[in-house]
Amino acid sequence: MEYEDFELMVGPSVRGTHHLRVVHSPDGEPEGTLVWPFDRQALATRLEAFDIARRAPARGVAPGLSRLPGRAHSQSPTGTTRAEAMETVEGFGRELFDLLMPEAIGRCYNRSAAIAKERGKGLRLRLRIEAPNLAALPWEFIFDRSTRPGAYLGLSPLTPITRYLQVERPPGRMHVEPPLRILGMVALPNDLQRLAASRERGQMETAIKHLTDTNHVKLDWVEGGTRRDLQRKLRPNEGPWHVFHFIGHGAFDEESGEGLLVMTDDEGNSDPVSATTVAGLLGGHPTLRMAVFNSCEGSLGDPDDAFSSTAAIVVRQGLPAVVAMQYEITDRAAIEFSRAFYDWLADKYPVDMAVTEARKAILNHWDQNTVEWGTPVLHMRAPDGELFEIDVPSAVFQPKGEAAPAPAQPDPTPGVPSMDDLISHVLPESSRDKEQVRRGLITLRKKVKRFWVDGALASMLERSPLIELELELLRAAVASPFGDEPSGSVEILPPDQKIADVFDEEGGSLLILGEPGAGKTTTLLALCSELLKRVEGQPELPVPIVVNLIGWAGQPLDEWLAAELSSKYTIPKRITRRCLSDRRLLPLMDGLDEVGAATREACVGAINHFAAGDLSIGAVVSSRYKEYTELASRLRLNSAVRLRQLTREQVAEHVRERGPRLEGLRDVLRRDSALQIEARSPLMLGIMERAYSDLPPGQLDAGGAETAEARRQHILDTYVDRMFQRQGEGVRSV
């Protein structure tokens, strides 16, 4: 369905009134005034009605964490029945509608709805609530009495409601070829009320089984409940993930003025993780487009800060959309929500429409006798709600190599060949296979570029200083595939020589070595980027594919590659096997050092066996220098390069070019030899730059750390603290 937008901004309070302005609508941009009519007791009475009308038991708030007064834990008035509470909720919904739609704005809204209907569209209500004292109200229960019969706007796909956060550059749609990939996480601390611990994952899996069985959705889980477990799963070589789904406890902490999720620490007890920290964890995965926080109070914020809830902070920090819960939600409602929401989302509907349909699913489950449908709240900065551009799987491949069922045809006329006979005659089986391989290579090339080049490489270049690394040629580091003895000399290459130039000169078979943080993966992906450009102009060239060797488990490399490509790139195995056997792929294998020490030698043997199959194609492998040189065997590749560390002169020049902002770092580097060594790693120099920017020399002490390892840890700790601090300042400054 398509929508017209009715965008309404509610300004901060000025002497008890709020300025209203229609920012955009099909019928003009009138203004008005909202006069707050409720005192504290009147508001509390209305909010208490929600507790009675909602079902229990619900997901609890973590004990010891503060919350806004008058919310879901208030006791219901004695003698108030559910029916009376439902009437109060509806009445409050009418009052909220009237507050937002006074006079000229109300007329504009009604005319906009009529215009949208004439155009065959719905009318999306985008609320930009900049008044902190109003942001926590349940606007999802707005009730329009002008319709016959009256209706909650949040329950109609014709009138979806979103909490809209205006940004300079709204996110566009992301091209996604099914399945839609969900990363789930369950955090159940031992010291808090147990949610349905043994059932949580199973309930989620059951809720969307119809989608996973048909490959519309793939659900994977974070193994563990700590923030470190989540960070590990969000590495660039994992996924790609499109949605993060958290199941557990949540709260709003009045002391910090910020929402939070409760994860676990190493002992399994509660670890409150602030919304700013959550945003930092999620923001590093390039394909992640939205989060669902299936925990209570994810949408609850500070009465003095309109953008302090967990959901608002995560959206402000960059995620296009977040669905959060403004109250506790029952297990049954959570299941109903997940089932319907992902069903509609995977079927290519806008996220706000998917939320609306999920609300209806909750309502319908209890035969209208609940208001729990209003618990999910959508915070969004995507203007049209369309986060994904999802391709149909059969556009490229048939699942499991089976042909799509043909439409029913009338009985053939005797003596007249059928259409299948004609196709088989014109396009024999071998040609059909070639056409599928051709399509598969095009799709694979696009996916490699999208995730590894446009995603991971771009992110790496943004975080690290842009200093050209010098390369040295180490032919003795490999065993020549031709049997001759490689040169033992070390050749320092010209500063302007790129990795793609070395790849060409060394015959397209190369080992990339370097120290931790030297930029091995960045260099590998830079080579991938250049090779992809060549393939676009010369389709007959092999397509570069990036894989991480940490997943290798002892099988022949061609079998592992076929399975890895099928899993990571969602390419059918029969296509990947054909591409590999025809040598249409060029493997770029990252992280030989990440293979377990017990099997690393065997991995080298598997790579050598694979590369020996056709010397004209070759392969590229990256590894830490130390771990590789400790091996007894050598890779049979044409040559090897080692990324040289930054020189002290390069480091000094880089810091000097940054000017006064790095004056403190420049001073401490001049005095601290251990930090000078650390700074020669591009990764550590980038971390230092972010950790110590704008700090005077006196604040850059290492906290009494005497060893190099202690200094390094101090740098990392300072970096983490500064990043979270800046993210928090960014939220407050919006």
XYZ file of C-alpha atoms in Angstrom, residues 49-642:
594
model
C -6.653 2.146 33.371
C -4.100 0.663 31.018
C -2.872 -1.674 33.770
C -6.339 -3.089 34.251
C -7.128 -3.377 30.559
C -3.855 -5.127 29.749
C -3.273 -8.800 30.441
C -0.806 -10.273 32.957
C 1.645 -11.747 33.757
C 3.967 -9.483 31.856
C 7.671 -9.166 31.350
C 8.990 -7.499 34.491
C 11.131 -4.479 35.004
C 14.540 -5.204 36.448
C 14.412 -4.708 40.230
C 16.375 -1.748 41.537
C 16.004 0.267 38.352
C 14.025 3.486 38.446
C 11.022 4.248 36.312
C 8.708 7.148 35.685
C 5.990 7.609 38.306
C 2.451 6.644 37.531
C 3.288 3.955 34.984
C 2.592 0.279 34.718
C 3.390 -0.756 38.276
C 0.719 1.507 39.800
C -2.025 -0.344 41.627
C -5.425 -0.336 39.951
C -8.240 1.512 41.683
C -10.326 -0.731 43.880
C -13.479 -1.936 42.222
C -12.624 -0.821 38.683
C -13.670 -3.506 36.212
C -11.962 -4.401 32.965
C -14.924 -3.075 30.984
C -14.718 0.265 32.804
C -10.974 0.396 32.194
C -11.449 -0.300 28.481
C -13.905 2.600 28.314
C -11.386 4.845 30.079
C -8.676 3.898 27.605
C -10.941 4.701 24.655
C -11.910 7.990 26.249
C -8.268 8.885 26.807
C -7.612 8.041 23.148
C -10.315 10.530 22.100
C -8.777 13.179 24.362
C -5.320 12.582 22.839
C -6.755 12.935 19.338
C -8.460 16.199 20.236
C -5.247 17.541 21.768
C -3.288 16.887 18.572
C -6.025 17.952 16.148
C -7.501 21.281 17.308
C -9.585 23.299 14.855
C -7.534 24.079 11.703
C -5.230 21.088 12.168
C -8.196 18.749 12.648
C -9.838 20.058 9.483
C -6.566 19.655 7.616
C -6.270 16.074 8.832
C -9.790 15.175 7.712
C -9.289 16.741 4.286
C -5.907 14.992 3.967
C -7.551 11.655 4.741
C -10.172 12.328 2.052
C -7.495 13.290 -0.496
C -5.493 10.164 0.294
C -8.601 8.035 -0.130
C -9.349 9.631 -3.514
C -5.820 8.769 -4.593
C -6.206 5.184 -3.439
C -3.711 5.639 -0.606
C -3.585 5.508 3.167
C -2.627 8.431 5.407
C 0.462 7.902 7.551
C 0.537 9.952 10.773
C 4.150 10.859 11.561
C 4.436 12.327 15.054
C 7.480 14.483 15.766
C 7.082 14.989 19.501
C 9.792 17.342 20.712
C 8.102 17.966 24.060
C 9.768 15.670 26.641
C 6.735 15.645 28.945
C 4.528 14.390 26.105
C 6.894 11.856 24.500
C 6.090 9.216 27.136
C 2.334 9.296 26.534
C 0.705 6.338 24.724
C -0.061 8.122 21.436
C -0.606 4.743 19.782
C -4.092 4.782 21.379
C -5.289 7.886 19.508
C -8.998 7.384 18.813
C -10.769 9.174 15.973
C -14.432 9.601 16.905
C -15.270 11.277 13.571
C -15.290 7.942 11.753
C -18.367 5.725 11.831
C -17.856 3.827 14.037
C -14.953 5.500 15.803
C -11.582 3.784 15.505
C -8.085 3.610 16.960
C -5.755 4.955 14.258
C -3.028 2.534 15.327
C -5.172 -0.472 14.414
C -5.917 0.494 10.822
C -3.483 -0.165 7.938
C -4.986 2.970 6.373
C -3.709 5.172 9.240
C -0.412 3.848 10.645
C 1.245 5.852 13.428
C 4.997 6.316 13.787
C 7.178 8.241 16.208
C 9.205 10.031 13.545
C 12.682 11.419 14.146
C 13.776 13.968 11.584
C 17.326 13.588 10.234
C 19.309 15.433 7.587
C 19.841 12.397 5.392
C 16.977 9.926 5.646
C 18.070 6.348 4.972
C 17.126 4.794 1.665
C 16.010 1.262 0.957
C 18.511 -1.562 1.219
C 18.584 -4.123 -1.560
C 18.083 -7.527 0.074
C 17.852 -10.891 -1.603
C 15.958 -13.323 0.610
C 16.173 -14.547 3.209
C 15.667 -11.581 5.496
C 18.245 -12.276 8.210
C 17.319 -11.823 11.863
C 19.884 -11.937 14.652
C 18.149 -12.906 17.887
C 19.440 -12.534 21.430
C 17.981 -13.799 24.700
C 19.377 -12.358 27.940
C 18.050 -13.943 31.131
C 20.055 -12.832 34.200
C 20.024 -15.225 37.152
C 19.296 -12.461 39.652
C 16.128 -11.209 37.942
C 12.653 -12.589 37.465
C 12.894 -15.440 34.983
C 11.001 -14.836 31.753
C 10.005 -18.199 30.246
C 13.695 -19.080 30.050
C 13.557 -22.506 28.438
C 10.863 -21.427 25.999
C 12.017 -18.014 24.788
C 14.037 -19.136 21.779
C 11.628 -21.917 20.938
C 8.667 -19.547 21.012
C 10.364 -17.132 18.646
C 11.378 -19.940 16.302
C 7.866 -21.348 16.360
C 6.346 -17.937 15.687
C 8.206 -17.490 12.399
C 8.692 -21.131 11.396
C 6.520 -20.635 8.340
C 8.942 -17.988 7.157
C 12.145 -19.896 7.901
C 10.818 -23.071 6.280
C 10.203 -21.184 3.031
C 13.532 -19.311 3.177
C 11.838 -15.923 3.474
C 13.554 -15.407 6.823
C 16.687 -16.839 8.407
C 16.952 -16.673 12.186
C 20.279 -16.980 13.949
C 21.098 -16.469 17.616
C 23.750 -14.814 19.725
C 25.214 -17.629 21.781
C 25.224 -16.088 25.234
C 23.740 -13.031 26.863
C 26.707 -10.694 27.371
C 27.464 -7.542 25.440
C 30.701 -9.210 24.342
C 28.734 -12.107 22.864
C 26.670 -9.619 20.877
C 29.710 -7.695 19.700
C 31.307 -10.915 18.471
C 28.222 -11.800 16.449
C 28.152 -8.337 14.851
C 31.590 -8.689 13.276
C 31.725 -7.785 9.561
C 32.333 -11.422 8.600
C 29.147 -12.511 10.381
C 25.685 -12.274 8.924
C 24.801 -10.155 7.079
C 22.089 -9.253 9.589
C 19.117 -7.072 8.693
C 17.134 -7.100 11.970
C 18.252 -7.434 15.596
C 15.631 -8.987 17.900
C 16.252 -8.749 21.651
C 14.257 -10.778 24.183
C 14.700 -10.002 27.850
C 14.411 -7.284 30.466
C 14.481 -3.556 29.875
C 13.994 -0.448 31.956
C 14.458 3.270 32.193
C 17.103 4.445 34.639
C 16.168 7.784 36.191
C 19.669 8.271 37.590
C 21.341 8.250 34.162
C 18.295 9.635 32.377
C 18.490 6.951 29.731
C 16.780 3.738 28.717
C 18.628 0.439 28.917
C 18.558 -3.267 28.127
C 19.570 -5.784 30.764
C 22.119 -8.280 29.485
C 24.238 -10.677 31.556
C 27.747 -10.448 32.924
C 30.292 -13.267 32.911
C 28.700 -14.767 36.038
C 25.235 -14.760 34.502
C 23.916 -11.902 36.614
C 22.346 -8.684 35.345
C 24.432 -6.198 33.379
C 22.402 -3.041 32.609
C 23.532 -1.789 29.192
C 22.657 1.818 28.386
C 20.876 2.724 25.180
C 23.939 4.638 24.021
C 26.040 1.513 24.411
C 23.438 -0.576 22.604
C 23.435 1.942 19.757
C 27.206 1.708 19.540
C 27.115 -2.079 19.368
C 24.442 -2.188 16.671
C 25.737 0.732 14.640
C 28.856 -1.060 13.440
C 27.096 -3.710 11.362
C 26.657 -2.233 7.864
C 23.519 -4.116 6.821
C 21.520 -3.799 10.050
C 18.394 -1.735 9.387
C 16.184 -2.160 12.399
C 15.868 -3.562 15.904
C 12.999 -5.077 17.862
C 13.341 -4.749 21.636
C 10.991 -7.344 23.067
C 11.427 -6.004 26.564
C 9.399 -3.620 28.638
C 9.943 0.146 28.673
C 12.116 0.258 25.562
C 10.063 3.266 24.497
C 9.981 5.006 27.885
C 12.116 8.119 28.320
C 13.059 10.987 30.616
C 10.377 13.641 31.243
C 13.099 16.255 30.587
C 14.506 14.675 27.415
C 12.274 13.665 24.522
C 14.978 11.502 22.992
C 16.216 9.510 25.999
C 14.345 6.220 25.560
C 16.247 3.166 24.374
C 14.435 3.194 21.046
C 14.851 6.930 20.403
C 18.569 6.866 21.189
C 19.240 3.885 18.932
C 17.342 5.530 16.067
C 19.082 8.855 16.650
C 22.420 7.081 16.501
C 21.720 5.761 13.018
C 19.420 2.741 12.906
C 16.512 3.508 10.532
C 13.800 1.947 12.698
C 13.245 0.453 16.153
C 10.188 -1.294 17.544
C 10.096 -1.135 21.337
C 7.617 -1.856 24.099
C 6.211 1.030 26.147
C 4.773 -1.382 28.738
C 5.441 -4.927 29.863
C 4.296 -7.397 27.237
C 2.968 -10.888 27.881
C 4.636 -13.915 26.300
C 1.546 -14.645 24.236
C 1.348 -11.114 22.876
C 5.064 -11.171 22.083
C 4.634 -14.340 20.035
C 1.655 -12.947 18.167
C 3.517 -9.752 17.438
C 6.623 -11.521 16.100
C 4.665 -13.903 13.935
C 2.620 -11.196 12.208
C 5.296 -8.512 12.106
C 7.945 -10.604 10.344
C 5.338 -12.122 8.073
C 4.363 -8.704 6.738
C 7.916 -7.397 6.709
C 9.203 -10.374 4.708
C 6.324 -9.865 2.300
C 7.804 -6.475 1.366
C 5.369 -4.225 3.223
C 6.510 -0.970 4.911
C 7.587 -1.425 8.505
C 4.830 0.819 9.887
C 2.185 -1.238 8.130
C 3.819 -4.429 9.457
C 3.607 -3.019 13.001
C -0.055 -2.123 12.486
C -0.903 -5.614 11.283
C 1.001 -7.104 14.229
C -1.050 -4.968 16.613
C -4.190 -6.309 15.003
C -2.879 -9.856 15.492
C -2.498 -9.218 19.240
C -5.985 -7.735 19.440
C -7.528 -10.574 17.482
C -5.868 -13.209 19.669
C -7.981 -12.084 22.643
C -11.101 -11.362 20.613
C -10.891 -7.569 21.122
C -10.746 -7.915 24.927
C -7.350 -6.269 25.460
C -5.434 -3.065 24.831
C -2.075 -4.827 24.853
C -1.939 -4.242 21.103
C -0.788 -0.697 21.883
C 2.347 -1.866 23.689
C 4.618 -1.957 20.584
C 5.833 1.507 19.547
C 7.577 2.257 16.254
C 10.356 4.849 16.244
C 11.536 5.579 12.738
C 13.642 7.945 10.672
C 12.944 6.295 7.312
C 10.376 8.613 5.712
C 8.365 5.988 3.829
C 8.786 3.005 6.145
C 10.317 0.903 3.377
C 13.619 -0.320 4.784
C 14.239 -3.194 2.403
C 13.947 -3.769 -1.301
C 13.447 -7.520 -1.276
C 13.958 -9.600 -4.412
C 11.898 -12.684 -5.137
C 14.138 -15.779 -4.805
C 13.031 -17.303 -8.102
C 14.190 -14.203 -9.979
C 17.656 -15.730 -10.057
C 17.556 -19.327 -8.807
C 15.087 -22.090 -8.249
C 15.370 -23.501 -4.703
C 17.222 -26.806 -4.431
C 17.751 -26.907 -8.164
C 14.124 -27.673 -8.918
C 12.268 -25.945 -11.709
C 9.364 -23.714 -10.830
C 6.001 -25.361 -11.406
C 4.660 -24.475 -14.823
C 1.161 -23.060 -15.174
C -1.506 -25.485 -16.274
C -1.661 -25.882 -20.053
C -4.403 -27.359 -22.245
C -3.828 -30.802 -23.686
C -1.427 -30.527 -26.621
C -2.801 -30.950 -30.087
C -1.660 -34.269 -31.569
C 1.396 -33.812 -33.736
C 2.133 -30.292 -32.449
C 5.252 -29.992 -30.234
C 4.696 -28.619 -26.757
C 6.319 -25.399 -25.525
C 8.658 -27.467 -23.304
C 9.769 -29.434 -26.378
C 10.482 -26.212 -28.252
C 12.450 -24.715 -25.323
C 14.458 -27.900 -24.889
C 15.221 -27.904 -28.594
C 16.225 -24.238 -28.724
C 17.970 -24.112 -25.321
C 19.587 -27.442 -24.370
C 20.325 -28.339 -20.771
C 23.978 -27.277 -20.948
C 22.947 -23.809 -22.137
C 20.415 -23.500 -19.338
C 23.131 -24.391 -16.825
C 25.420 -21.771 -18.344
C 22.670 -19.170 -18.083
C 22.122 -19.995 -14.404
C 25.856 -19.790 -13.758
C 25.975 -16.432 -15.518
C 23.145 -15.125 -13.360
C 24.752 -16.591 -10.279
C 28.040 -14.804 -10.977
C 26.268 -11.488 -11.487
C 24.381 -11.901 -8.215
C 27.513 -12.975 -6.372
C 29.457 -9.993 -7.675
C 26.741 -7.609 -6.475
C 26.615 -9.208 -3.029
C 30.376 -9.134 -2.563
C 30.444 -5.472 -3.524
C 27.485 -4.539 -1.364
C 28.628 -6.200 1.851
C 32.414 -6.275 1.673
C 33.265 -3.175 -0.340
C 30.397 -0.734 0.232
C 29.859 -2.041 3.766
C 32.868 -3.471 5.578
C 35.640 -1.693 3.630
C 33.941 1.695 3.768
C 33.466 1.301 7.522
C 37.112 0.321 8.040
C 38.383 3.290 6.049
C 36.195 5.607 8.086
C 37.624 4.347 11.386
C 41.329 4.190 10.419
C 43.663 7.031 9.449
C 44.095 7.348 5.689
C 47.835 6.689 5.514
C 49.263 4.775 2.567
C 50.966 1.662 3.904
C 54.254 0.569 2.397
C 54.576 -3.015 1.158
C 57.533 -5.359 1.129
C 57.809 -8.364 -1.157
C 58.659 -11.635 0.645
C 58.844 -14.350 -2.013
C 60.600 -16.673 0.436
C 57.464 -16.757 2.601
C 55.752 -19.074 0.108
C 56.640 -22.316 -1.643
C 56.718 -21.713 -5.364
C 53.990 -23.688 -7.181
C 56.502 -24.233 -9.973
C 59.000 -26.020 -7.754
C 61.795 -23.457 -8.056
C 63.455 -21.948 -5.000
C 61.963 -18.515 -4.276
C 64.233 -15.574 -3.672
C 65.123 -14.959 -0.043
C 65.497 -11.235 -0.497
C 63.113 -8.637 0.844
C 62.104 -6.011 -1.683
C 60.575 -2.794 -0.429
C 58.071 -1.691 -3.023
C 57.586 1.939 -4.143
C 55.180 3.906 -1.918
C 52.716 4.445 -4.764
C 52.465 0.767 -5.671
C 48.986 -0.560 -4.918
C 48.098 -4.081 -3.840
C 46.308 -4.644 -7.161
C 49.544 -3.836 -9.001
C 51.398 -6.420 -6.931
C 48.639 -8.952 -7.562
C 49.048 -8.478 -11.322
C 52.836 -8.563 -11.310
C 52.947 -11.702 -9.185
C 50.527 -13.629 -11.380
C 47.336 -13.344 -9.351
C 48.433 -15.666 -6.536
C 49.366 -13.910 -3.333
C 49.789 -14.117 0.441
C 49.193 -10.954 2.489
C 50.998 -10.842 5.833
C 51.015 -8.271 8.611
C 50.993 -7.609 12.330
C 47.761 -7.302 14.336
C 46.027 -4.081 13.340
C 48.289 -3.541 10.311
C 45.385 -3.498 7.863
C 45.442 -7.006 6.347
C 41.687 -7.260 5.950
C 41.466 -3.686 4.675
C 44.138 -4.464 2.080
C 42.387 -7.674 1.061
C 39.111 -5.807 0.594
C 40.834 -3.007 -1.327
C 42.101 -5.675 -3.735
C 38.591 -7.110 -3.914
C 37.220 -3.673 -4.815
C 39.669 -3.268 -7.689
C 39.055 -6.785 -9.006
C 35.290 -6.234 -8.943
C 35.718 -3.114 -11.101
C 37.616 -5.198 -13.629
C 34.957 -7.907 -13.701
C 32.306 -5.303 -14.483
C 34.167 -4.441 -17.683
C 35.364 -7.967 -18.428
C 32.734 -10.495 -17.339
C 34.920 -13.416 -18.388
C 37.305 -12.715 -15.481
C 36.821 -14.734 -12.274
C 34.650 -13.039 -9.642
C 36.499 -12.310 -6.380
C 34.788 -13.794 -3.330
C 35.664 -12.973 0.275
C 35.515 -15.729 2.891
C 36.866 -16.007 6.424
C 38.886 -19.145 7.069
C 37.830 -19.296 10.710
C 34.866 -21.384 9.569
C 36.975 -24.067 7.856
C 36.494 -27.428 9.575
C 38.831 -29.850 7.801
C 36.920 -30.624 4.605
C 38.340 -30.226 1.062
C 38.494 -26.542 0.301
C 36.246 -26.666 -2.750
C 33.518 -28.388 -0.716
C 33.904 -25.880 2.103
C 33.823 -22.935 -0.288
C 30.647 -24.238 -1.929
C 28.960 -24.586 1.464
C 30.283 -21.220 2.685
C 29.072 -19.370 -0.398
C 25.701 -21.049 -0.141
C 25.403 -20.046 3.522
C 26.903 -16.546 3.506
C 25.800 -15.397 0.060
C 22.634 -17.538 -0.256
C 23.768 -19.009 -3.570
C 22.551 -22.575 -4.261
C 25.337 -25.135 -3.794
C 24.927 -26.581 -7.270
C 25.662 -23.137 -8.725
C 28.674 -22.525 -6.475
C 30.089 -25.974 -7.249
C 29.750 -25.322 -10.953
C 31.410 -21.909 -10.660
C 34.275 -23.405 -8.655
C 34.782 -26.335 -11.005
C 34.822 -23.947 -13.978
C 37.289 -21.704 -12.107
C 34.977 -18.709 -12.403
C 35.676 -17.617 -8.823
C 38.792 -16.151 -7.217
C 38.836 -16.889 -3.465
C 40.124 -14.101 -1.225
C 40.574 -15.951 2.066
C 40.948 -13.818 5.174
C 42.281 -14.902 8.552
C 44.446 -18.018 8.191
C 45.727 -17.170 11.675
C 42.155 -17.463 13.026
C 42.032 -21.152 12.136
C 42.700 -23.233 15.235
C 46.389 -23.946 15.812
C 45.768 -27.708 15.732
C 44.301 -27.571 12.221
C 46.187 -24.644 10.674
C 48.745 -26.887 8.955
C 45.936 -28.966 7.465
C 44.263 -25.782 6.228
C 47.450 -24.810 4.400
C 47.435 -28.246 2.766
C 43.804 -27.845 1.703
C 44.523 -24.430 0.159
C 47.560 -25.806 -1.659
C 45.540 -28.709 -3.077
C 42.830 -26.343 -4.264
C 45.225 -23.813 -5.829
C 47.134 -26.584 -7.631
C 44.019 -27.497 -9.606
C 44.457 -24.589 -12.010
C 47.480 -22.318 -11.693
C 45.850 -19.769 -14.011
C 43.283 -18.775 -11.366
C 45.223 -18.701 -8.115
C 44.064 -17.444 -4.735
C 44.759 -14.756 -2.146
C 45.216 -15.495 1.554
C 45.805 -13.160 4.506
C 47.376 -14.023 7.845
C 49.167 -12.558 10.796
C 52.903 -12.745 10.207
C 53.817 -14.493 13.457
C 51.225 -17.258 13.216
C 52.130 -17.971 9.595
C 55.887 -18.106 10.077
C 55.451 -20.576 12.953
C 53.973 -23.133 10.538
C 56.129 -26.004 9.293
C 54.644 -25.868 5.786
C 54.225 -22.989 3.356
C 51.440 -21.955 1.053
C 52.100 -22.747 -2.614
C 51.385 -19.324 -4.001
C 53.342 -17.151 -6.397
C 54.470 -14.569 -3.870
C 53.846 -12.828 -0.550
C 53.690 -9.243 0.614
C 54.014 -7.926 4.119
